């Protein structure tokens, strides 16, 4: 197998520094090259699909690049809608992966958009909190952090929610191509240090770029690892 050049483990036959084997990287690539389809949007819990398969959720600030990363993850240009207007996603969006269905991805509403009305923020908090607490099939959340800014207080709020709900989560740096490698290393180190202090957080941090493909093979592998 030939790994993507941006994969940290591309120069060795063994696991990469994050512990992903070449076999898992390849299985993840094949999985996301297969059927992936939008299922439905849920403005309230009454509309969410039955919890019949494992799920992995994506959370992040409104302008963190969540939709672009989901498109890069699945190798589709328009699976998740992207917009120049932060805060467009205000519902839980579900995507089916595999045929037969193997697992689902859940695109959670973006948070931290300063211009959002207070009632919208309140609605977001209730929807997300109720989903996190009551979804037994939710195996892990991936919390996206803009590499240019690092962890903000609004990110800590969702981390607190995940900690209290006892939902395992992993921090993922986005837009890693937008800063210098030395700055990226510093942000990654600070992010990992904070993750290690959190009871429900995975200690390893992923560095990604939807534009260059950096870390996308590892992100796919992290999803498969999460669902077991």
GROMACS .gro file of C-alpha atoms in nm:
model
  228
    1UNK     CA    1   0.000   0.000   0.000
    2UNK     CA    2   0.113   0.356  -0.075
    3UNK     CA    3   0.007   0.615   0.177
    4UNK     CA    4  -0.075   0.973   0.095
    5UNK     CA    5   0.237   1.190   0.104
    6UNK     CA    6   0.089   1.404   0.378
    7UNK     CA    7   0.047   1.106   0.610
    8UNK     CA    8   0.297   1.110   0.898
    9UNK     CA    9   0.345   0.736   0.863
   10UNK     CA   10   0.414   0.739   0.491
   11UNK     CA   11   0.784   0.667   0.529
   12UNK     CA   12   0.750   0.359   0.748
   13UNK     CA   13   0.573   0.028   0.736
   14UNK     CA   14   0.458   0.044   1.096
   15UNK     CA   15   0.208   0.262   1.280
   16UNK     CA   16   0.234   0.636   1.237
   17UNK     CA   17   0.301   0.858   1.543
   18UNK     CA   18  -0.073   0.865   1.616
   19UNK     CA   19  -0.090   0.487   1.629
   20UNK     CA   20  -0.275   0.429   1.300
   21UNK     CA   21  -0.148   0.127   1.108
   22UNK     CA   22  -0.113   0.135   0.728
   23UNK     CA   23  -0.389  -0.127   0.718
   24UNK     CA   24  -0.631   0.099   0.907
   25UNK     CA   25  -0.538   0.397   0.690
   26UNK     CA   26  -0.613   0.195   0.378
   27UNK     CA   27  -0.937   0.051   0.514
   28UNK     CA   28  -1.050   0.403   0.603
   29UNK     CA   29  -0.965   0.526   0.253
   30UNK     CA   30  -1.171   0.248   0.095
   31UNK     CA   31  -1.459   0.305   0.334
   32UNK     CA   32  -1.494   0.673   0.249
   33UNK     CA   33  -1.443   0.603  -0.121
   34UNK     CA   34  -1.762   0.396  -0.102
   35UNK     CA   35  -2.121   0.513  -0.061
   36UNK     CA   36  -2.169   0.826   0.154
   37UNK     CA   37  -2.501   1.008   0.138
   38UNK     CA   38  -2.690   1.282   0.315
   39UNK     CA   39  -2.977   1.131   0.517
   40UNK     CA   40  -3.166   1.416   0.683
   41UNK     CA   41  -3.155   1.735   0.888
   42UNK     CA   42  -3.304   1.747   1.236
   43UNK     CA   43  -3.406   2.086   1.378
   44UNK     CA   44  -3.518   1.911   1.700
   45UNK     CA   45  -3.465   1.571   1.860
   46UNK     CA   46  -3.804   1.460   1.730
   47UNK     CA   47  -3.657   1.445   1.379
   48UNK     CA   48  -3.336   1.250   1.445
   49UNK     CA   49  -3.309   0.901   1.292
   50UNK     CA   50  -3.326   0.587   1.502
   51UNK     CA   51  -2.994   0.509   1.669
   52UNK     CA   52  -2.931   0.184   1.483
   53UNK     CA   53  -2.561   0.220   1.394
   54UNK     CA   54  -2.252   0.387   1.551
   55UNK     CA   55  -2.220   0.762   1.504
   56UNK     CA   56  -1.934   1.012   1.504
   57UNK     CA   57  -2.023   1.378   1.546
   58UNK     CA   58  -1.838   1.689   1.425
   59UNK     CA   59  -1.852   2.003   1.637
   60UNK     CA   60  -1.685   2.339   1.590
   61UNK     CA   61  -1.714   2.715   1.580
   62UNK     CA   62  -1.921   2.858   1.299
   63UNK     CA   63  -1.620   2.960   1.089
   64UNK     CA   64  -1.387   2.671   1.166
   65UNK     CA   65  -1.423   2.505   0.825
   66UNK     CA   66  -1.637   2.211   0.934
   67UNK     CA   67  -1.825   2.166   0.606
   68UNK     CA   68  -1.504   2.185   0.400
   69UNK     CA   69  -1.342   1.925   0.623
   70UNK     CA   70  -1.641   1.690   0.593
   71UNK     CA   71  -1.621   1.724   0.215
   72UNK     CA   72  -1.248   1.647   0.220
   73UNK     CA   73  -1.302   1.354   0.456
   74UNK     CA   74  -1.554   1.193   0.225
   75UNK     CA   75  -1.387   1.295  -0.099
   76UNK     CA   76  -1.697   1.483  -0.214
   77UNK     CA   77  -1.711   1.844  -0.326
   78UNK     CA   78  -2.058   1.924  -0.198
   79UNK     CA   79  -2.170   1.661   0.052
   80UNK     CA   80  -2.180   1.924   0.325
   81UNK     CA   81  -2.286   2.273   0.226
   82UNK     CA   82  -2.021   2.539   0.264
   83UNK     CA   83  -2.101   2.906   0.303
   84UNK     CA   84  -1.925   3.238   0.346
   85UNK     CA   85  -2.182   3.317   0.613
   86UNK     CA   86  -2.080   3.170   0.950
   87UNK     CA   87  -2.352   2.990   1.142
   88UNK     CA   88  -2.540   2.853   0.842
   89UNK     CA   89  -2.572   2.505   0.991
   90UNK     CA   90  -2.835   2.531   1.265
   91UNK     CA   91  -2.958   2.172   1.260
   92UNK     CA   92  -2.816   1.826   1.320
   93UNK     CA   93  -2.726   1.687   0.976
   94UNK     CA   94  -2.690   1.310   0.938
   95UNK     CA   95  -2.487   1.130   0.671
   96UNK     CA   96  -2.498   0.756   0.601
   97UNK     CA   97  -2.169   0.579   0.531
   98UNK     CA   98  -2.151   0.236   0.366
   99UNK     CA   99  -2.392   0.006   0.186
  100UNK     CA  100  -2.518  -0.175   0.379
  101UNK     CA  101  -2.515   0.108   0.632
  102UNK     CA  102  -2.205   0.086   0.855
  103UNK     CA  103  -2.213   0.411   1.054
  104UNK     CA  104  -2.324   0.773   1.044
  105UNK     CA  105  -2.154   1.111   1.056
  106UNK     CA  106  -2.335   1.388   1.240
  107UNK     CA  107  -2.267   1.751   1.149
  108UNK     CA  108  -2.359   1.950   1.459
  109UNK     CA  109  -2.468   2.316   1.444
  110UNK     CA  110  -2.179   2.561   1.451
  111UNK     CA  111  -2.133   2.755   1.772
  112UNK     CA  112  -1.976   3.081   1.886
  113UNK     CA  113  -2.112   3.309   1.614
  114UNK     CA  114  -2.121   3.647   1.789
  115UNK     CA  115  -2.402   3.793   1.577
  116UNK     CA  116  -2.643   3.505   1.637
  117UNK     CA  117  -2.965   3.604   1.816
  118UNK     CA  118  -2.988   3.496   2.180
  119UNK     CA  119  -3.287   3.270   2.112
  120UNK     CA  120  -3.086   3.091   1.842
  121UNK     CA  121  -2.797   3.038   2.082
  122UNK     CA  122  -3.038   2.904   2.343
  123UNK     CA  123  -3.196   2.669   2.087
  124UNK     CA  124  -2.851   2.546   1.984
  125UNK     CA  125  -2.752   2.475   2.344
  126UNK     CA  126  -3.067   2.274   2.418
  127UNK     CA  127  -3.047   2.076   2.093
  128UNK     CA  128  -2.680   1.988   2.126
  129UNK     CA  129  -2.688   1.918   2.498
  130UNK     CA  130  -2.994   1.691   2.471
  131UNK     CA  131  -2.841   1.508   2.175
  132UNK     CA  132  -2.510   1.450   2.354
  133UNK     CA  133  -2.671   1.324   2.672
  134UNK     CA  134  -2.923   1.091   2.513
  135UNK     CA  135  -2.748   0.937   2.213
  136UNK     CA  136  -2.612   0.598   2.315
  137UNK     CA  137  -2.482   0.521   1.967
  138UNK     CA  138  -2.262   0.833   1.964
  139UNK     CA  139  -1.914   0.684   1.990
  140UNK     CA  140  -1.706   0.999   1.965
  141UNK     CA  141  -1.721   1.369   1.887
  142UNK     CA  142  -1.452   1.543   1.686
  143UNK     CA  143  -1.414   1.901   1.809
  144UNK     CA  144  -1.263   2.121   1.539
  145UNK     CA  145  -1.025   2.398   1.643
  146UNK     CA  146  -0.897   2.667   1.405
  147UNK     CA  147  -0.517   2.625   1.407
  148UNK     CA  148  -0.472   2.998   1.355
  149UNK     CA  149  -0.640   3.079   1.686
  150UNK     CA  150  -0.614   2.772   1.907
  151UNK     CA  151  -0.870   2.684   2.174
  152UNK     CA  152  -1.111   2.966   2.259
  153UNK     CA  153  -1.355   2.995   2.549
  154UNK     CA  154  -1.644   2.892   2.323
  155UNK     CA  155  -1.453   2.573   2.242
  156UNK     CA  156  -1.407   2.507   2.611
  157UNK     CA  157  -1.784   2.535   2.655
  158UNK     CA  158  -1.850   2.246   2.416
  159UNK     CA  159  -1.566   2.051   2.576
  160UNK     CA  160  -1.733   2.102   2.914
  161UNK     CA  161  -2.062   1.976   2.770
  162UNK     CA  162  -1.890   1.667   2.632
  163UNK     CA  163  -1.708   1.604   2.960
  164UNK     CA  164  -2.034   1.627   3.158
  165UNK     CA  165  -2.216   1.404   2.908
  166UNK     CA  166  -1.927   1.152   2.925
  167UNK     CA  167  -1.895   1.155   2.546
  168UNK     CA  168  -1.545   1.070   2.423
  169UNK     CA  169  -1.404   1.341   2.197
  170UNK     CA  170  -1.090   1.427   2.004
  171UNK     CA  171  -0.957   1.771   1.915
  172UNK     CA  172  -0.885   1.834   1.548
  173UNK     CA  173  -0.692   2.138   1.425
  174UNK     CA  174  -0.828   2.277   1.097
  175UNK     CA  175  -0.670   2.516   0.843
  176UNK     CA  176  -0.324   2.393   0.941
  177UNK     CA  177  -0.189   2.514   0.606
  178UNK     CA  178  -0.264   2.874   0.701
  179UNK     CA  179   0.018   2.908   0.955
  180UNK     CA  180   0.390   2.832   0.962
  181UNK     CA  181   0.500   2.480   1.065
  182UNK     CA  182   0.668   2.613   1.380
  183UNK     CA  183   0.349   2.795   1.482
  184UNK     CA  184   0.144   2.485   1.406
  185UNK     CA  185   0.368   2.275   1.629
  186UNK     CA  186   0.323   2.523   1.913
  187UNK     CA  187  -0.055   2.533   1.875
  188UNK     CA  188  -0.071   2.153   1.856
  189UNK     CA  189   0.137   2.122   2.173
  190UNK     CA  190  -0.083   2.368   2.364
  191UNK     CA  191  -0.397   2.195   2.239
  192UNK     CA  192  -0.271   1.851   2.340
  193UNK     CA  193  -0.172   1.982   2.683
  194UNK     CA  194  -0.525   2.107   2.742
  195UNK     CA  195  -0.678   1.786   2.606
  196UNK     CA  196  -0.484   1.580   2.858
  197UNK     CA  197  -0.652   1.774   3.140
  198UNK     CA  198  -1.001   1.684   3.016
  199UNK     CA  199  -1.166   1.363   3.142
  200UNK     CA  200  -1.340   1.272   2.816
  201UNK     CA  201  -1.079   1.401   2.568
  202UNK     CA  202  -0.848   1.182   2.360
  203UNK     CA  203  -0.487   1.281   2.438
  204UNK     CA  204  -0.373   1.298   2.074
  205UNK     CA  205  -0.455   1.593   1.849
  206UNK     CA  206  -0.502   1.571   1.472
  207UNK     CA  207  -0.369   1.841   1.238
  208UNK     CA  208  -0.567   1.884   0.916
  209UNK     CA  209  -0.618   2.098   0.609
  210UNK     CA  210  -0.913   2.054   0.376
  211UNK     CA  211  -0.722   2.241   0.104
  212UNK     CA  212  -0.394   2.045   0.101
  213UNK     CA  213  -0.522   1.711   0.235
  214UNK     CA  214  -0.293   1.724   0.537
  215UNK     CA  215  -0.413   1.478   0.801
  216UNK     CA  216  -0.718   1.362   0.606
  217UNK     CA  217  -0.604   0.994   0.593
  218UNK     CA  218  -0.551   1.004   0.970
  219UNK     CA  219  -0.887   1.171   1.027
  220UNK     CA  220  -1.060   0.894   0.833
  221UNK     CA  221  -0.871   0.637   1.038
  222UNK     CA  222  -0.971   0.816   1.360
  223UNK     CA  223  -1.338   0.783   1.261
  224UNK     CA  224  -1.303   0.408   1.200
  225UNK     CA  225  -1.108   0.367   1.522
  226UNK     CA  226  -1.384   0.544   1.714
  227UNK     CA  227  -1.663   0.317   1.593
  228UNK     CA  228  -1.457   0.008   1.672
   0.00000   0.00000   0.00000
